[in-house]
Short mmCIF file of C-alpha atoms and ligand atoms in Angstrom, two decimals:
data_model
loop_
_atom_site.label_atom_id
_atom_site.label_comp_id
_atom_site.label_asym_id
_atom_site.label_seq_id
_atom_site.Cartn_x
_atom_site.Cartn_y
_atom_site.Cartn_z
CA ARG A 253 -28.36 117.23 10.37
CA LYS A 254 -26.71 114.16 9.54
CA LYS A 255 -23.60 114.23 7.97
CA LYS A 256 -22.39 111.23 5.51
CA MET A 257 -19.50 108.98 5.79
CA SER A 258 -18.95 108.76 2.41
CA ILE A 259 -18.18 112.67 1.80
CA ILE A 260 -16.13 112.90 5.09
CA ILE A 261 -13.95 109.80 4.01
CA GLU A 262 -13.54 111.53 0.45
CA ARG A 263 -12.79 114.66 2.03
CA TYR A 264 -9.53 112.97 4.13
CA LYS A 265 -9.05 110.54 1.34
CA ASP A 266 -5.68 112.44 0.34
CA LYS A 267 -4.83 112.88 4.06
CA VAL A 268 -5.39 109.15 5.30
CA SER A 269 -3.61 107.59 2.33
CA ALA A 270 -0.63 109.41 3.19
CA LEU A 271 -0.47 107.66 6.64
CA PRO A 272 1.53 104.43 7.68
CA LYS A 273 -1.03 101.53 7.91
CA ILE A 274 -0.89 97.91 8.72
CA ASN A 275 -2.73 95.15 6.79
CA ASN A 276 -4.83 98.23 5.30
CA ALA A 277 -6.83 97.65 8.71
CA ILE A 278 -5.09 100.78 10.91
CA CYS A 279 -3.54 103.93 10.55
CA LYS A 280 -1.12 106.16 12.37
CA TYR A 281 -1.99 109.26 12.77
CA GLU A 282 -0.67 111.93 15.06
CA GLY A 283 1.32 109.02 17.04
CA PHE A 284 -1.35 106.68 17.39
CA TRP A 285 -3.14 104.14 15.72
CA TYR A 286 -6.71 104.13 14.64
CA ALA A 287 -9.59 102.76 12.55
CA HIS A 288 -9.98 104.02 9.33
CA GLY A 289 -12.88 104.33 6.42
CA PHE A 290 -15.37 103.71 8.99
CA TRP A 291 -15.56 100.47 8.05
CA LEU A 292 -18.45 99.10 10.86
CA THR A 293 -20.17 101.79 9.54
CA GLY A 294 -24.16 101.82 11.28
CA THR A 295 -22.75 100.01 14.02
CA ASN A 296 -22.03 100.93 18.08
CA ALA A 297 -18.17 100.50 16.68
CA ASN A 298 -17.90 102.95 14.43
CA PHE A 299 -14.63 104.94 15.30
CA SER A 300 -12.49 106.01 12.44
CA VAL A 301 -9.43 108.61 11.99
CA GLU A 302 -11.45 110.58 9.73
CA ALA A 303 -14.29 111.34 12.21
CA ILE A 304 -11.36 112.63 14.31
CA MET A 305 -10.20 115.12 11.34
CA ASP A 306 -13.88 116.29 10.95
CA LEU A 307 -14.20 116.87 14.55
CA GLN A 308 -10.26 118.87 14.30
CA ASP A 309 -11.73 120.84 11.67
CA GLU A 310 -14.93 121.13 12.34
CA PHE A 311 -15.93 120.52 16.62
CA GLN A 312 -17.60 123.59 18.42
CA ALA A 313 -17.17 122.43 21.76
CA LEU A 314 -19.12 124.75 24.63
CA PRO A 315 -17.08 125.46 27.42
CA THR A 316 -19.24 123.09 29.98
CA ASP A 317 -19.00 120.32 27.65
CA VAL A 318 -16.93 117.41 29.98
CA PHE A 319 -15.06 114.86 28.17
CA LEU A 320 -14.18 111.49 29.89
CA ALA A 321 -10.97 110.45 27.95
CA SER A 322 -9.51 107.03 28.42
CA HIS A 323 -7.33 104.21 26.72
CA ALA A 324 -9.54 101.64 25.67
CA LYS A 325 -10.08 98.79 28.82
CA ALA A 326 -8.90 101.40 31.09
CA GLY A 327 -12.71 101.77 33.02
CA THR A 328 -14.05 104.04 30.35
CA THR A 329 -17.84 102.03 30.79
CA TRP A 330 -17.27 102.86 34.39
CA LEU A 331 -16.53 106.23 34.41
CA LYS A 332 -19.25 107.27 31.71
CA ALA A 333 -21.63 105.32 34.04
CA LEU A 334 -20.44 107.49 37.26
CA SER A 335 -20.19 110.63 35.45
CA PHE A 336 -23.33 110.36 34.14
CA ALA A 337 -25.52 109.15 37.50
CA ILE A 338 -23.60 112.26 39.08
CA SER A 339 -24.43 114.98 36.57
CA ASN A 340 -28.00 113.65 35.54
CA ARG A 341 -28.90 113.28 39.56
CA THR A 342 -31.66 116.00 39.57
CA LYS A 343 -33.10 114.90 36.67
CA PHE A 344 -32.60 111.13 37.41
CA LYS A 345 -32.99 110.04 41.15
CA ILE A 346 -30.83 107.74 42.95
CA SER A 347 -31.19 106.59 46.53
CA ASN A 348 -29.95 103.13 48.29
CA ASP A 349 -33.30 101.66 47.57
CA SER A 350 -34.98 103.07 45.01
CA CYS A 351 -32.63 103.57 41.86
CA ALA A 352 -34.86 100.96 40.08
CA THR A 353 -36.05 103.02 37.58
CA HIS A 354 -32.63 104.85 36.54
CA PRO A 355 -31.51 105.09 32.94
CA LEU A 356 -28.28 103.04 33.57
CA LEU A 357 -30.52 100.21 35.18
CA THR A 358 -31.92 99.66 31.21
CA THR A 359 -29.29 100.71 28.92
CA THR A 360 -25.35 100.83 28.59
CA PRO A 361 -23.22 104.19 29.77
CA HIS A 362 -22.12 103.87 25.97
CA ASP A 363 -25.44 105.17 24.83
CA TYR A 364 -25.56 107.80 27.00
CA VAL A 365 -22.31 109.23 27.28
CA PRO A 366 -20.99 109.00 22.97
CA PHE A 367 -17.42 108.53 21.96
CA ILE A 368 -16.64 111.43 19.66
CA GLU A 369 -14.28 109.79 17.00
CA THR A 370 -17.68 108.14 16.01
CA GLU A 371 -20.07 108.01 13.07
CA SER A 372 -22.96 107.92 15.30
CA PHE A 373 -21.95 111.21 17.05
CA LEU A 374 -21.26 113.17 13.67
CA ASN A 375 -24.53 112.39 12.73
CA ASN A 376 -26.20 113.22 16.37
CA PRO A 377 -23.93 115.33 18.08
CA SER A 378 -26.86 116.54 19.83
CA TYR A 379 -27.41 113.49 21.71
CA ALA A 380 -24.31 114.25 23.88
CA ASN A 381 -25.87 116.26 25.92
CA GLY A 382 -22.48 117.69 27.50
CA LEU A 383 -21.12 114.68 28.28
CA MET A 384 -18.82 112.81 25.99
CA ALA A 385 -16.20 110.35 25.53
CA THR A 386 -13.58 109.96 23.80
CA HIS A 387 -10.37 107.48 23.58
CA MET A 388 -8.18 109.53 21.03
CA SER A 389 -5.24 110.77 22.45
CA TYR A 390 -4.68 114.37 24.38
CA THR A 391 -2.64 116.11 21.65
CA SER A 392 -5.09 115.28 18.89
CA LEU A 393 -7.90 116.53 20.55
CA PRO A 394 -9.81 118.88 18.81
CA LYS A 395 -8.62 122.61 19.49
CA SER A 396 -11.99 124.13 20.95
CA ILE A 397 -12.08 121.72 23.60
CA ILE A 398 -8.68 123.25 25.11
CA ASN A 399 -9.38 126.41 24.16
CA PHE A 400 -12.52 126.93 25.71
CA GLY A 401 -11.12 125.19 28.98
CA CYS A 402 -13.47 122.24 29.03
CA ARG A 403 -13.28 119.61 31.74
CA ILE A 404 -11.51 116.55 30.55
CA VAL A 405 -11.26 113.71 32.81
CA TYR A 406 -8.94 110.80 32.20
CA ILE A 407 -8.90 107.09 33.84
CA CYS A 408 -5.74 105.26 33.64
CA ARG A 409 -4.77 101.93 34.89
CA ASN A 410 -2.02 99.40 35.12
CA PRO A 411 -0.95 97.89 31.91
CA LYS A 412 -0.68 94.88 32.64
CA ASP A 413 -4.30 94.68 33.58
CA VAL A 414 -5.26 96.81 30.34
CA PHE A 415 -3.77 94.17 28.24
CA ILE A 416 -5.16 91.22 29.79
CA SER A 417 -8.84 93.06 29.86
CA TYR A 418 -7.63 94.16 26.08
CA TRP A 419 -6.60 90.73 24.92
CA HIS A 420 -10.19 88.77 26.45
CA PHE A 421 -12.20 91.68 24.64
CA VAL A 422 -10.67 91.23 21.16
CA ASN A 423 -11.12 87.48 21.75
CA LYS A 424 -14.82 88.05 22.43
CA VAL A 425 -15.18 90.45 19.44
CA LYS A 426 -13.50 88.20 17.09
CA ASP A 427 -13.81 84.17 17.13
CA GLU A 428 -13.55 82.78 20.81
CA PHE A 429 -9.98 82.52 21.62
CA SER A 430 -8.35 83.19 17.92
CA ASN A 431 -5.88 85.56 18.91
CA PRO A 432 -3.14 84.10 20.70
CA MET A 433 -1.80 86.03 23.62
CA ASP A 434 1.81 86.19 22.42
CA ASP A 435 0.56 88.31 19.09
CA VAL A 436 -1.80 90.68 21.00
CA PHE A 437 0.96 90.96 23.39
CA GLU A 438 3.33 92.14 21.05
CA SER A 439 0.92 94.64 19.47
CA PHE A 440 -0.07 96.00 22.66
CA CYS A 441 3.95 96.38 23.68
CA THR A 442 4.82 97.90 20.26
CA GLY A 443 1.71 100.28 20.52
CA VAL A 444 0.34 98.90 16.77
CA TYR A 445 -3.25 98.40 17.89
CA LEU A 446 -6.42 100.77 18.28
CA ASN A 447 -5.74 103.64 20.50
CA GLY A 448 -1.92 102.33 21.09
CA PRO A 449 0.48 102.70 22.23
CA PHE A 450 -1.30 102.86 25.74
CA TRP A 451 2.13 104.63 27.78
CA ASP A 452 2.07 107.29 24.68
CA HIS A 453 -2.10 107.64 25.58
CA VAL A 454 -1.20 108.28 29.28
CA ILE A 455 1.46 110.47 29.45
CA GLY A 456 -0.31 112.91 27.19
CA TYR A 457 -3.24 113.12 29.29
CA TYR A 458 -1.12 112.73 32.82
CA LYS A 459 1.20 116.06 31.40
CA ALA A 460 -2.38 118.07 30.45
CA SER A 461 -3.18 117.27 34.24
CA LEU A 462 -0.08 118.66 36.27
CA GLU A 463 -0.28 121.80 33.49
CA ARG A 464 -3.75 122.44 33.92
CA PRO A 465 -5.19 121.14 36.79
CA ASP A 466 -8.41 122.83 36.92
CA ASN A 467 -9.22 121.56 33.19
CA VAL A 468 -7.92 117.62 33.48
CA LEU A 469 -8.37 115.52 36.04
CA PHE A 470 -6.44 112.18 36.32
CA LEU A 471 -7.96 109.43 38.12
CA THR A 472 -6.77 105.57 38.04
CA TYR A 473 -8.86 102.65 37.78
CA GLU A 474 -7.11 101.51 41.07
CA ASP A 475 -7.86 104.31 43.63
CA LEU A 476 -11.60 104.00 42.11
CA ILE A 477 -11.38 100.59 43.30
CA LYS A 478 -9.73 101.44 46.50
CA ASP A 479 -11.67 104.60 47.66
CA THR A 480 -14.71 104.79 45.11
CA LYS A 481 -16.93 106.69 47.25
CA ASN A 482 -14.03 109.45 48.10
CA GLU A 483 -13.05 109.50 43.59
CA VAL A 484 -16.60 110.06 43.08
CA LYS A 485 -16.79 113.48 45.47
CA LYS A 486 -13.65 114.12 43.85
CA LEU A 487 -14.99 113.35 39.77
CA ALA A 488 -18.40 115.86 40.99
CA LYS A 489 -16.71 118.45 42.72
CA PHE A 490 -14.38 118.55 39.53
CA MET A 491 -17.35 118.52 37.09
CA GLY A 492 -18.84 121.53 38.83
CA CYS A 493 -21.48 119.69 40.60
CA PRO A 494 -19.98 118.98 43.96
CA PHE A 495 -22.25 116.95 46.42
CA THR A 496 -24.10 118.80 48.90
CA SER A 497 -23.85 117.77 52.91
CA LYS A 498 -27.15 117.23 52.61
CA GLU A 499 -26.83 114.98 49.50
CA GLU A 500 -23.96 113.02 51.46
CA ASP A 501 -26.08 112.92 54.61
CA ASP A 502 -28.91 111.41 52.40
CA GLY A 503 -26.42 108.44 51.22
CA LEU A 504 -26.53 109.83 47.53
CA VAL A 505 -22.67 109.33 47.04
CA GLN A 506 -22.85 105.65 48.65
CA GLY A 507 -26.59 105.21 45.91
CA ILE A 508 -24.12 106.48 43.04
CA VAL A 509 -21.80 104.01 43.80
CA ASN A 510 -23.84 100.93 44.34
CA LEU A 511 -25.92 102.19 40.87
CA CYS A 512 -22.56 102.11 39.41
CA SER A 513 -20.84 99.22 41.32
CA PHE A 514 -19.38 96.48 39.03
CA GLU A 515 -21.93 93.83 40.48
CA LYS A 516 -24.91 95.93 39.12
CA LEU A 517 -24.11 97.46 36.22
CA SER A 518 -22.66 93.73 34.84
CA GLU A 519 -26.16 92.09 35.83
CA VAL A 520 -28.37 94.77 34.31
CA ASN A 521 -26.38 94.89 31.01
CA LYS A 522 -26.33 90.98 30.90
CA VAL A 523 -28.69 91.48 27.78
CA ASN A 524 -29.30 93.51 24.86
CA GLN A 525 -31.75 96.14 26.42
CA ASN A 526 -33.05 99.33 24.94
CA SER A 527 -30.98 99.52 21.76
CA THR A 528 -29.87 102.73 20.09
CA ASN A 529 -30.58 102.46 16.45
CA THR A 530 -27.09 101.70 15.54
CA LYS A 531 -26.71 98.08 15.17
CA LYS A 532 -24.81 96.54 17.82
CA VAL A 533 -21.43 94.89 17.29
CA LEU A 534 -20.33 94.98 20.67
CA SER A 535 -23.24 93.75 22.88
CA ASN A 536 -23.71 95.50 26.35
CA ASP A 537 -21.93 92.97 28.37
CA ILE A 538 -18.84 93.00 26.65
CA HIS A 539 -17.49 95.81 28.62
CA PHE A 540 -17.58 93.87 31.74
CA ARG A 541 -15.45 91.02 33.19
CA LYS A 542 -14.12 90.33 36.13
CA GLY A 543 -13.79 94.24 37.39
CA ILE A 544 -10.98 93.48 39.74
CA VAL A 545 -7.23 94.62 40.15
CA GLY A 546 -4.42 92.37 39.53
CA ASP A 547 -6.13 89.71 37.63
CA SER A 548 -2.79 89.82 35.06
CA VAL A 549 -0.81 87.71 37.67
CA ASN A 550 -3.20 85.04 36.22
CA TYR A 551 -2.69 84.87 33.01
CA LEU A 552 0.91 86.78 32.31
CA THR A 553 3.95 85.09 32.47
CA PRO A 554 7.11 85.96 34.87
CA GLU A 555 8.86 87.43 31.34
CA MET A 556 5.69 89.10 29.79
CA ILE A 557 5.31 90.71 33.45
CA GLN A 558 8.73 91.95 33.31
CA ILE A 559 8.83 93.17 29.97
CA ILE A 560 5.94 95.28 30.83
CA ASP A 561 7.04 96.67 33.75
CA ASN A 562 10.43 97.63 31.80
CA ILE A 563 8.49 99.82 29.28
CA THR A 564 6.45 100.87 32.10
CA ARG A 565 9.65 102.21 34.18
CA GLU A 566 10.91 103.73 30.95
CA LYS A 567 8.18 105.38 29.72
CA PHE A 568 6.94 106.61 32.89
CA ASP A 569 10.54 108.02 33.94
CA GLY A 570 10.12 110.90 36.53
CA LEU A 571 6.52 110.83 36.27
CA ASN A 572 4.74 110.27 39.48
CA ILE A 573 2.22 108.00 38.11
CA ALA A 574 1.10 104.97 40.36
CA PHE A 575 -1.42 102.14 40.09
P1 LIG B 241 -11.57 93.31 33.20
O1 LIG B 241 -11.73 93.02 32.11
O2 LIG B 241 -10.39 93.25 33.69
O3 LIG B 241 -13.03 92.84 34.21
P2 LIG B 241 -13.69 99.63 29.08
O4 LIG B 241 -14.87 100.25 29.44
O5 LIG B 241 -12.50 100.76 29.69
O6 LIG B 241 -13.87 98.92 27.99
O7 LIG B 241 -12.85 98.37 30.56
C1 LIG B 241 -13.36 97.46 30.88
C2 LIG B 241 -12.70 97.04 32.12
O8 LIG B 241 -13.58 97.55 33.05
C3 LIG B 241 -13.15 95.50 32.40
O9 LIG B 241 -12.06 95.12 32.97
C4 LIG B 241 -14.66 95.63 32.78
O10 LIG B 241 -14.70 94.19 33.47
C5 LIG B 241 -14.44 96.70 33.92
N1 LIG B 241 -15.31 97.19 34.30
C6 LIG B 241 -16.47 97.58 33.51
N2 LIG B 241 -17.53 98.01 34.90
C7 LIG B 241 -17.01 98.14 35.64
C8 LIG B 241 -17.22 98.67 36.82
N3 LIG B 241 -18.69 99.40 36.96
N4 LIG B 241 -16.66 98.21 38.14
C9 LIG B 241 -15.61 98.37 37.75
N5 LIG B 241 -15.18 97.68 36.90
C10 LIG B 241 -15.73 98.01 35.44
#
């Protein structure tokens, strides 16, 4: 049954109107900044704080559900592709030379693994098929996800690379390079932008991964780049579908790595293919840029590097988070 966004907006009107806001565009809820009012309704970018509130009140997870959590630009698309390929490997066969019919070769991973705090998910939760994603903070997750012990995979990435990836992203979404780097840098460092602050987001999931290691897996983009095969095996095991020795011998792990590689996915997502019925304000190729570690050194001034490094050192003090 479809949920009417206007009804949800009305239901949470008082709650949302009491939240701190910037330019009436984003609001701060439970320590993080989100969009409100479903202002991109009917599109594939329809995140909203009202959706988070609705999920917190009504979402019933199943114990078998898997949630992929991330801060934007940390490697969400890659993690979605890998997890989808892993969990559907019986249904959608993969092999090194004949993955030509795999759905990921025609459709963006975002269409298969929906973000839950969106209009499209609230309208049609069943299309998730047990694998879902979120950019919301750990502390704001609907209680049923925690109470049922659902598996949560978090992907973290070096904040300097996240920032540079994000800066390119916002400038692609808006007019080409209309957002000066200094302005975006200021909002990234102060945490006042969609899903910010980055560091608090990471800390929430990191601490949860220490407290509940069977339920929360903490991965990094850098480890995934360094040793993709091993990380993919770790991911499959955590998701409850480890590779058998036969699958490994048959080259299935490598097949998934190849299928989800930056080269492959960026190639097949160059054009808008197989759209869902939501309008695309984010084109499929917007999620792919360079796909490397350390590109931020090519953009950041030494002062900017120092500022981010100082925040990271201070915020992550005493935590063993390495990129
Ligand atoms: P860069 O802008 O540094 O290239 P998200 O999916 O969370 O929005 O993150 C986007 C970042 O992940 C972008 O980083 C993008 O290029 C990179 N990325 C997307 N798909 C990838 C893949 N298959 N392998 C490695 N990196 C990938």
